[in-house]
PDB file of C-alpha atoms in Angstrom:
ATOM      1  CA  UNK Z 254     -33.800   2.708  18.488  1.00 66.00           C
ATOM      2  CA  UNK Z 255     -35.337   4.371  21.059  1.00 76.00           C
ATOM      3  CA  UNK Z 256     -34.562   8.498  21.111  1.00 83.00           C
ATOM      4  CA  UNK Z 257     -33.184   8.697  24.667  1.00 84.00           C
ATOM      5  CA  UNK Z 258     -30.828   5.766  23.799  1.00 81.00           C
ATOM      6  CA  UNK Z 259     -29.761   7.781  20.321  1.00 85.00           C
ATOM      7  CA  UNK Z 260     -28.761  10.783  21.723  1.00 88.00           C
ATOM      8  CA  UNK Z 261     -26.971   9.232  25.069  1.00 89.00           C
ATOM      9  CA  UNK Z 262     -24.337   7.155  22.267  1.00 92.00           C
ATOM     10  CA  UNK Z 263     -24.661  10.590  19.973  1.00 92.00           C
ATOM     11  CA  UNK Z 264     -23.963  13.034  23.356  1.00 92.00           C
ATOM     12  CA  UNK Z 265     -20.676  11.319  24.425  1.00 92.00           C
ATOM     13  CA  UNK Z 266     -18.700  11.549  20.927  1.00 94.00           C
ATOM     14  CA  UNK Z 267     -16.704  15.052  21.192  1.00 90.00           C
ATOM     15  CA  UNK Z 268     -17.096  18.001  18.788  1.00 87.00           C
ATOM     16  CA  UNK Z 269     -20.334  18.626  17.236  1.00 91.00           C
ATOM     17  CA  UNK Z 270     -19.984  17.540  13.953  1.00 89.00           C
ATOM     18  CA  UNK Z 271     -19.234  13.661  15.146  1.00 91.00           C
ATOM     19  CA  UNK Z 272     -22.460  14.543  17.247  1.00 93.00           C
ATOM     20  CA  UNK Z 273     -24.352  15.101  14.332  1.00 93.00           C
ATOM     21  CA  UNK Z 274     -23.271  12.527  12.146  1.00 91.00           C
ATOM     22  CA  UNK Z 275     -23.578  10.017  14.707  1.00 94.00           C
ATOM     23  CA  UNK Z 276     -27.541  11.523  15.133  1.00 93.00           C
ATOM     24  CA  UNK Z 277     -28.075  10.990  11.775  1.00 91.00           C
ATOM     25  CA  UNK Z 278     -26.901   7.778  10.971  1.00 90.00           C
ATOM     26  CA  UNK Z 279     -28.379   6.561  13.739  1.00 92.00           C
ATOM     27  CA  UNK Z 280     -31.743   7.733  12.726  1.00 91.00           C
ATOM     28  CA  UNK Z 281     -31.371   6.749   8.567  1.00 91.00           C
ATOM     29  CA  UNK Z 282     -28.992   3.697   8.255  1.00 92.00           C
ATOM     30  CA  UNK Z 283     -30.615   0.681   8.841  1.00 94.00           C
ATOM     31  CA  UNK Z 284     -27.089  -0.992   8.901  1.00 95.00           C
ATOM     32  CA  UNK Z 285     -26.851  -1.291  12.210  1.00 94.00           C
ATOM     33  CA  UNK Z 286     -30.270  -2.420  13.697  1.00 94.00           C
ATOM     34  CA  UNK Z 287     -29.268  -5.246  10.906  1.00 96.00           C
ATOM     35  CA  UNK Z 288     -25.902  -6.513  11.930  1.00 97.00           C
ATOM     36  CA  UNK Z 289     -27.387  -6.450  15.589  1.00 96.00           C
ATOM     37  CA  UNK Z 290     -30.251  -8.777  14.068  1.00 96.00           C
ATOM     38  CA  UNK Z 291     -27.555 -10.938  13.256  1.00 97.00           C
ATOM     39  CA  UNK Z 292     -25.429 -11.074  15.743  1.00 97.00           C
ATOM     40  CA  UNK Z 293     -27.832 -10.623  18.648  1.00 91.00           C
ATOM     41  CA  UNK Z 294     -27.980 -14.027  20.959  1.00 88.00           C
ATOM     42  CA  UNK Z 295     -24.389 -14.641  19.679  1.00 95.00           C
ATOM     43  CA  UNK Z 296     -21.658 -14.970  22.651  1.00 96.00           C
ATOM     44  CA  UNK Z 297     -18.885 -14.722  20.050  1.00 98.00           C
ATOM     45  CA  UNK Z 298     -16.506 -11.641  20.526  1.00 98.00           C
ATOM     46  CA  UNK Z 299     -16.330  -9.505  17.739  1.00 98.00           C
ATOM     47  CA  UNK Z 300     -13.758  -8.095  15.318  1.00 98.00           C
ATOM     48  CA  UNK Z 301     -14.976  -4.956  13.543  1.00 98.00           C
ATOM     49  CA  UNK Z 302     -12.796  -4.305  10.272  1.00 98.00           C
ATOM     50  CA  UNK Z 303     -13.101  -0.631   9.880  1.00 96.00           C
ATOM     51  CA  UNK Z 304     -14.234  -0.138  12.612  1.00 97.00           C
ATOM     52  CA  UNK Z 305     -14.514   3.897  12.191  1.00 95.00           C
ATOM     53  CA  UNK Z 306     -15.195   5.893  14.941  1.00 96.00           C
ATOM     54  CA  UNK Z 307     -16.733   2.733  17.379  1.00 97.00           C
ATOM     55  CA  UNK Z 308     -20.325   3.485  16.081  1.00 97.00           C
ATOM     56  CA  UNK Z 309     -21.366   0.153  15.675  1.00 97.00           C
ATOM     57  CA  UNK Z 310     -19.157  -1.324  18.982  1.00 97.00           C
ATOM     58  CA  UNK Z 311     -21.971   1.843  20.720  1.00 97.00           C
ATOM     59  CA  UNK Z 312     -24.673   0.839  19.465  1.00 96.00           C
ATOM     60  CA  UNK Z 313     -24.290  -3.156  19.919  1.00 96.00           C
ATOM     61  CA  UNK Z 314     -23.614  -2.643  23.855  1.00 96.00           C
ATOM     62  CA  UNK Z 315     -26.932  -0.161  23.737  1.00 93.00           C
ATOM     63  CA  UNK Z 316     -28.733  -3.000  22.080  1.00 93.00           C
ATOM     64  CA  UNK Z 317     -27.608  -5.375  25.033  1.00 93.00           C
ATOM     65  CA  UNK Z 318     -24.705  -7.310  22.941  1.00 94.00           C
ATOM     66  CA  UNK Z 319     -21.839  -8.711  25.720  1.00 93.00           C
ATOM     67  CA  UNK Z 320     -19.698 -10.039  23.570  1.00 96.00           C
ATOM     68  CA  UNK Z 321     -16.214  -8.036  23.234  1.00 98.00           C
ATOM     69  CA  UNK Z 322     -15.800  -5.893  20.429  1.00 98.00           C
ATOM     70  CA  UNK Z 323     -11.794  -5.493  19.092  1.00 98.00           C
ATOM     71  CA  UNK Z 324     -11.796  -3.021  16.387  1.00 98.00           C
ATOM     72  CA  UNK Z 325      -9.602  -1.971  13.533  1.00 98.00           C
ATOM     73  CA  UNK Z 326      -9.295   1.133  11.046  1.00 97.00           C
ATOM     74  CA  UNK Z 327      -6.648   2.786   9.709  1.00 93.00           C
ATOM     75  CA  UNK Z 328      -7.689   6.203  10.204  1.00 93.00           C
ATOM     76  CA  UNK Z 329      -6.015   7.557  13.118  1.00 94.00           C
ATOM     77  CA  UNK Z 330      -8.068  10.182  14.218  1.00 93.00           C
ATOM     78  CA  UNK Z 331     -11.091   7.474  14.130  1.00 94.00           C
ATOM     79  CA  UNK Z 332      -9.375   5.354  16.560  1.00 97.00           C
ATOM     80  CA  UNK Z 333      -8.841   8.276  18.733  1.00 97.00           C
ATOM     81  CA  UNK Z 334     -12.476   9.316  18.929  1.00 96.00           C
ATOM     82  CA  UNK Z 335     -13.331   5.696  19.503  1.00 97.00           C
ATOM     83  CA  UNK Z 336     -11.217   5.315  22.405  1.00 97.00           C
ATOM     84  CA  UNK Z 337     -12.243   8.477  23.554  1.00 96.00           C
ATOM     85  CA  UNK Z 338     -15.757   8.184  23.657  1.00 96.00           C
ATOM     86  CA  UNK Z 339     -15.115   4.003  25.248  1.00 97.00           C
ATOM     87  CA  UNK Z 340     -13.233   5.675  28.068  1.00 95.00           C
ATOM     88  CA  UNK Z 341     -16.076   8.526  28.880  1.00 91.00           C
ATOM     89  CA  UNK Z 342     -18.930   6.626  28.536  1.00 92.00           C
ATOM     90  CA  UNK Z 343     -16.915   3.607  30.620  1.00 93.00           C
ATOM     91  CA  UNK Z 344     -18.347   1.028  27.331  1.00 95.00           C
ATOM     92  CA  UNK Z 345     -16.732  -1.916  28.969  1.00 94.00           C
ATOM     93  CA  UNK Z 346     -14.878  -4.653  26.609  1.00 97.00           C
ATOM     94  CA  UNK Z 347     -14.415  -2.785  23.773  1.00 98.00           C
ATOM     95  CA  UNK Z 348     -10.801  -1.570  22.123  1.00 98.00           C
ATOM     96  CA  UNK Z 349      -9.885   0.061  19.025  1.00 98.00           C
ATOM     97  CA  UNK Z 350      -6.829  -0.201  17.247  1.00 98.00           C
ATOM     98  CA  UNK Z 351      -4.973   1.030  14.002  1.00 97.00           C
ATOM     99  CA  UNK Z 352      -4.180  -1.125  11.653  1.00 96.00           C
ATOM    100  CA  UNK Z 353      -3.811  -1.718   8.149  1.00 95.00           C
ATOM    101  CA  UNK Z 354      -5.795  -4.898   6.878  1.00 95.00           C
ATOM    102  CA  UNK Z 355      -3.613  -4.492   3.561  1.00 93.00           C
ATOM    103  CA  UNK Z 356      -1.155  -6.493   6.086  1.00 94.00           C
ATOM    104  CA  UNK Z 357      -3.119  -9.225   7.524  1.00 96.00           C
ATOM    105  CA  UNK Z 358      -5.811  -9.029  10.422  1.00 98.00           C
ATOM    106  CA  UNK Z 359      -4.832  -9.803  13.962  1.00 97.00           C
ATOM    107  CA  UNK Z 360      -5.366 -13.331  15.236  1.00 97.00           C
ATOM    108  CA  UNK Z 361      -9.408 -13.870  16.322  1.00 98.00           C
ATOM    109  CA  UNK Z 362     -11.885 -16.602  16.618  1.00 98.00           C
ATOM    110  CA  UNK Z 363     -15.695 -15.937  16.429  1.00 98.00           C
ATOM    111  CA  UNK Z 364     -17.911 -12.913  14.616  1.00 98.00           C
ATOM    112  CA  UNK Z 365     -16.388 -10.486  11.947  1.00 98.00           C
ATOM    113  CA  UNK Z 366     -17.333  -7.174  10.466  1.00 98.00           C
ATOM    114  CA  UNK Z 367     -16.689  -5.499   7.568  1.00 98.00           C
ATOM    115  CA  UNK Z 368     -18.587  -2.477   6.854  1.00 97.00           C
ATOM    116  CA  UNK Z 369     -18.402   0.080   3.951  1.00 93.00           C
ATOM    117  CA  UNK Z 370     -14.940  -0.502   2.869  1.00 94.00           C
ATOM    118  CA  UNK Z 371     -14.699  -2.957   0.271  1.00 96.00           C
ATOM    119  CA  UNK Z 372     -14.503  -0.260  -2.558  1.00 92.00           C
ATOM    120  CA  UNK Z 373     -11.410   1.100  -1.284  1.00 92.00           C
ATOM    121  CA  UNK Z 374      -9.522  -1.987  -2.116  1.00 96.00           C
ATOM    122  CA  UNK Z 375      -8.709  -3.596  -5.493  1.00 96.00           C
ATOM    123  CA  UNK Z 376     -10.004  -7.154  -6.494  1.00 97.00           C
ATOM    124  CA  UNK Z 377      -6.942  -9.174  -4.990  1.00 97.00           C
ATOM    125  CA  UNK Z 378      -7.257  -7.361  -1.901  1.00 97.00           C
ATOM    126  CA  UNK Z 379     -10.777  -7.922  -0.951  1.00 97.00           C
ATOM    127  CA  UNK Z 380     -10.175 -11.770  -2.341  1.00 98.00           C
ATOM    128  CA  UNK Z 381      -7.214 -11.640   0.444  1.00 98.00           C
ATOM    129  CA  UNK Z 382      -9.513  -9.712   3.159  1.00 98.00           C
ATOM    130  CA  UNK Z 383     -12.850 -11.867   2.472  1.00 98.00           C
ATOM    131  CA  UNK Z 384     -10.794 -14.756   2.618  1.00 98.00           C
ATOM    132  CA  UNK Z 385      -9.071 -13.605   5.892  1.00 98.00           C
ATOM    133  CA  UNK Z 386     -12.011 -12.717   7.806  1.00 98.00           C
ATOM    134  CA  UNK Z 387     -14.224 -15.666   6.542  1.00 98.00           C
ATOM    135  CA  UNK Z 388     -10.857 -17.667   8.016  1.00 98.00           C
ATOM    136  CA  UNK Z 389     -11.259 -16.011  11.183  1.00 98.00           C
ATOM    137  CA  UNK Z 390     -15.252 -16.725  11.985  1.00 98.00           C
ATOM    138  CA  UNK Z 391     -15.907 -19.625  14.765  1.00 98.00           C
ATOM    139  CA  UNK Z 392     -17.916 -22.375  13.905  1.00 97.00           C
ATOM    140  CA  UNK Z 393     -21.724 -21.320  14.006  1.00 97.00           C
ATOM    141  CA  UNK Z 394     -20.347 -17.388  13.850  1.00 98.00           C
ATOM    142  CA  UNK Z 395     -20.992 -15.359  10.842  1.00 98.00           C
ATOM    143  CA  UNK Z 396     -19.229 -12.673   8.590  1.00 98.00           C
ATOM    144  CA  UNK Z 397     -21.170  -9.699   8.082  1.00 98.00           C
ATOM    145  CA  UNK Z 398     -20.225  -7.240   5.050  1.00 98.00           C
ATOM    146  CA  UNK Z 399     -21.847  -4.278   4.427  1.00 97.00           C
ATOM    147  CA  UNK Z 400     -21.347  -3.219   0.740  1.00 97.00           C
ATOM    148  CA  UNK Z 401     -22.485  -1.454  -2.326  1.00 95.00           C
ATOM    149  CA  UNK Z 402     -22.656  -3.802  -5.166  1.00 96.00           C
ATOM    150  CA  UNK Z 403     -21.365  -3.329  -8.576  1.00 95.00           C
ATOM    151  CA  UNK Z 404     -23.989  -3.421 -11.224  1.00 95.00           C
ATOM    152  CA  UNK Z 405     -25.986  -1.486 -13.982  1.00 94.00           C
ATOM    153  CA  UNK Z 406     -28.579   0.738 -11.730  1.00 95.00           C
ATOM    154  CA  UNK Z 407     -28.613   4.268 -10.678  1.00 96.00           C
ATOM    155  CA  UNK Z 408     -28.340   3.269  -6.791  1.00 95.00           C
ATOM    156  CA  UNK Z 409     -25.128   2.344  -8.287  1.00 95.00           C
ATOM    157  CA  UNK Z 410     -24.203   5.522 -10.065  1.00 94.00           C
ATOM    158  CA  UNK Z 411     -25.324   7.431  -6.865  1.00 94.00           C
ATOM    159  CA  UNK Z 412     -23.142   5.399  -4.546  1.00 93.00           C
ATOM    160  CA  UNK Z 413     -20.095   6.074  -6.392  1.00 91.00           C
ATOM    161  CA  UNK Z 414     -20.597   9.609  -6.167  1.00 90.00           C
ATOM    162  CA  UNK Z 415     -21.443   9.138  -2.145  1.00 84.00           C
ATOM    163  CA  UNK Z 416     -17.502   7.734  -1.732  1.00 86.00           C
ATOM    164  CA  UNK Z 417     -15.925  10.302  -4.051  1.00 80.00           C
ATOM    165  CA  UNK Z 418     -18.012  13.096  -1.923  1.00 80.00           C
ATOM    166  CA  UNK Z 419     -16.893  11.426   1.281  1.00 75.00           C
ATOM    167  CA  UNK Z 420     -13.064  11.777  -0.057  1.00 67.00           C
ATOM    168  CA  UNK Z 421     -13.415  15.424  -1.451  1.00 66.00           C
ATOM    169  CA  UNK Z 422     -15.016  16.072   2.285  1.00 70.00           C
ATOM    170  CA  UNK Z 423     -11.995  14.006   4.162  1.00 64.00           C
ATOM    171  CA  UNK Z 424     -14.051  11.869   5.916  1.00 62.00           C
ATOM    172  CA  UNK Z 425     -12.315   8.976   3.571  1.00 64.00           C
ATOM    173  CA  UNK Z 426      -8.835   9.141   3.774  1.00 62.00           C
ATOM    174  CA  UNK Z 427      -9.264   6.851   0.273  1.00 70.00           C
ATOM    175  CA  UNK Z 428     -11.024   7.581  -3.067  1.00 79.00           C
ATOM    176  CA  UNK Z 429     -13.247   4.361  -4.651  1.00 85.00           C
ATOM    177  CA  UNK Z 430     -11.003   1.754  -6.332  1.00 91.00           C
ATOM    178  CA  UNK Z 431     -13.406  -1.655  -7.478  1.00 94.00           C
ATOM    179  CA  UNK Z 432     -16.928  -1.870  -5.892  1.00 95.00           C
ATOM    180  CA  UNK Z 433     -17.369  -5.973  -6.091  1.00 97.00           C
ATOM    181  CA  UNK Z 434     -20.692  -7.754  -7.151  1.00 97.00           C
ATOM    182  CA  UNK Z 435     -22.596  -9.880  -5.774  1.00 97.00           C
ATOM    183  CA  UNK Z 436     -21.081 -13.098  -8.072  1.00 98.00           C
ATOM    184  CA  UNK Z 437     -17.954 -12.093  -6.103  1.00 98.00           C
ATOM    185  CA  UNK Z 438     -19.181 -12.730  -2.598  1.00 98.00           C
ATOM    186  CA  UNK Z 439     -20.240 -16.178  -4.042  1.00 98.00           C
ATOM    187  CA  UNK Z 440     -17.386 -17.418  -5.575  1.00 98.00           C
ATOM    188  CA  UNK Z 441     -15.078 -15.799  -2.492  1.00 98.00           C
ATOM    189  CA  UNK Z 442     -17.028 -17.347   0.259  1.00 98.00           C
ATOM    190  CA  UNK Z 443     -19.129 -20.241  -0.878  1.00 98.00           C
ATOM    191  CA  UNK Z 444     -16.557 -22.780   0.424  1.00 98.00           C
ATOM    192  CA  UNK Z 445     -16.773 -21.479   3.924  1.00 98.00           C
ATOM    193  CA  UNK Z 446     -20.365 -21.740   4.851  1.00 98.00           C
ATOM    194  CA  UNK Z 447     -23.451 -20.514   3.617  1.00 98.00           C
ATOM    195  CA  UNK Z 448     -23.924 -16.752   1.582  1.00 98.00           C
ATOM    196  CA  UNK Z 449     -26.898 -14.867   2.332  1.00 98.00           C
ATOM    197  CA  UNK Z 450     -26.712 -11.590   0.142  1.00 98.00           C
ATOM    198  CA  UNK Z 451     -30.103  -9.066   0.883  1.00 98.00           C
ATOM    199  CA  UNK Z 452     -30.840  -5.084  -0.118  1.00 97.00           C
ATOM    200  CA  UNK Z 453     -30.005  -3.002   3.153  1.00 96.00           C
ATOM    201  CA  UNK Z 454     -30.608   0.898   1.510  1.00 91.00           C
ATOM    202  CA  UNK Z 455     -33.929   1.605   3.706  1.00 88.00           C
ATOM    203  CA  UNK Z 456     -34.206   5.117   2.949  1.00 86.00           C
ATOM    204  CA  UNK Z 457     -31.266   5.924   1.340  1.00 88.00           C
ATOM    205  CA  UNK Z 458     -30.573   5.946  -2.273  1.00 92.00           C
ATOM    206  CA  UNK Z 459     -27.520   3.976  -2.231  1.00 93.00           C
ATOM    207  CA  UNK Z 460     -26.596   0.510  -3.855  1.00 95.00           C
ATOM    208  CA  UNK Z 461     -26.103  -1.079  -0.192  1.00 96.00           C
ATOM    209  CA  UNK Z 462     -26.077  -4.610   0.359  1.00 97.00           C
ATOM    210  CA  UNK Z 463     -25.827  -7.235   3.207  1.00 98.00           C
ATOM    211  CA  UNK Z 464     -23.614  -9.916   2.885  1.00 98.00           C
ATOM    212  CA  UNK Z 465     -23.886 -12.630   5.580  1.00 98.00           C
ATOM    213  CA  UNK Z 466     -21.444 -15.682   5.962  1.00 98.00           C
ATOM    214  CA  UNK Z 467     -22.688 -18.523   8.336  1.00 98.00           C
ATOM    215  CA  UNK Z 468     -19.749 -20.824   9.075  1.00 96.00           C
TER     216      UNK Z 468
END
């Protein structure tokens, strides 16, 4: 992403430690140049589980993505800088919303996301939420999951330590719970489409995956 375009979606988020973070994932996380790889040409709105702070809703609209973006998290104070920064900027389309996925997912037809979450929950629950979201992608639309994976290397080890930092900070409202492997996308998703599961770390040392389901 361009550096004028970075610090235009980093400038309009209030309080300078959202600034910065924004800045910097911006600049390190290849997550999102990835899910707009994905979901670029699609005219399928959008329904970001987790949604956070908007990040990704900002940076799809930078990227040129129309499609409307409806997201979800169930941190409050998220949704409130989300809105916030929707309303300045005057990002058209989007909304975010709290709500807790541990009671369903709203009614929606076309692309999901689900980013950086799935540890939080145990194995029934993401079953329930995979199965949920897959249920909710359009023909031709995809599920995209960000997530670390669950196996036997250090990226591993280091990514566990990444979520209990981010709860011992209170940027987490939840501590890790089950981090699910790769079998588990497969045997979760398989009957809905086609499961493309690729290494999305870049630079970073963590255990970060992309999961992509093609209905």
């Amino acid at each position: 992403m361009k550096e004028d375009v970075l610090k235009r979606i980093s400038a309009a988020f209030p309080g300078r430690w959202d600034r910065n973070y924004v800045a910097a994932k911006l600049r390190t996380d290849p997550l999102y140049g990835a899910i707009a790889n994905e979901l670029g040409g699609s005219d399928y709105p959008l329904l970001d589980v987790g949604c956070g702070i908007g990040l990704l809703a900002f940076f799809l609209r930078a990227k040129g993505l129309d499609a409307s973006i409806y997201g979800v998290d169930y941190d409050d104070r998220k949704i409130e800088v989300a809105t916030h920064v929707a309303t300045e900027s005057g990002t058209r389309d989007v909304s975010f919303h709290h709500h807790d996925v541990r009671n369903g997912l709203p009614e929606h037809a076309g692309n999901v996301s689900i980013l950086d979450i799935l540890q939080f929950f145990d194995p029934s629950q993401q079953q329930v939420l995979l199965e949920n979201a897959a249920a909710r992608v359009a023909t031709g639309g995809k599920l995209v999951v960000r997530s670390g994976l669950r196996d036997s290397s250090l990226r591993f080890k280091i990514t566990v330590l990444g979520d209990w930092l981010g709860k011992a900070t209170r940027w987490m409202q939840a501590a890790p719970t089950h981090y699910p492997s790769a079998g588990d996308f497969h045997r979760i998703l398989s009957s809905y489409g086609t499961v493309k599961i690729s290494p999305l770390w870049g630079g970073t040392p963590f255990n970060n995956h992309l999961i992509v389901l093609t209905r």
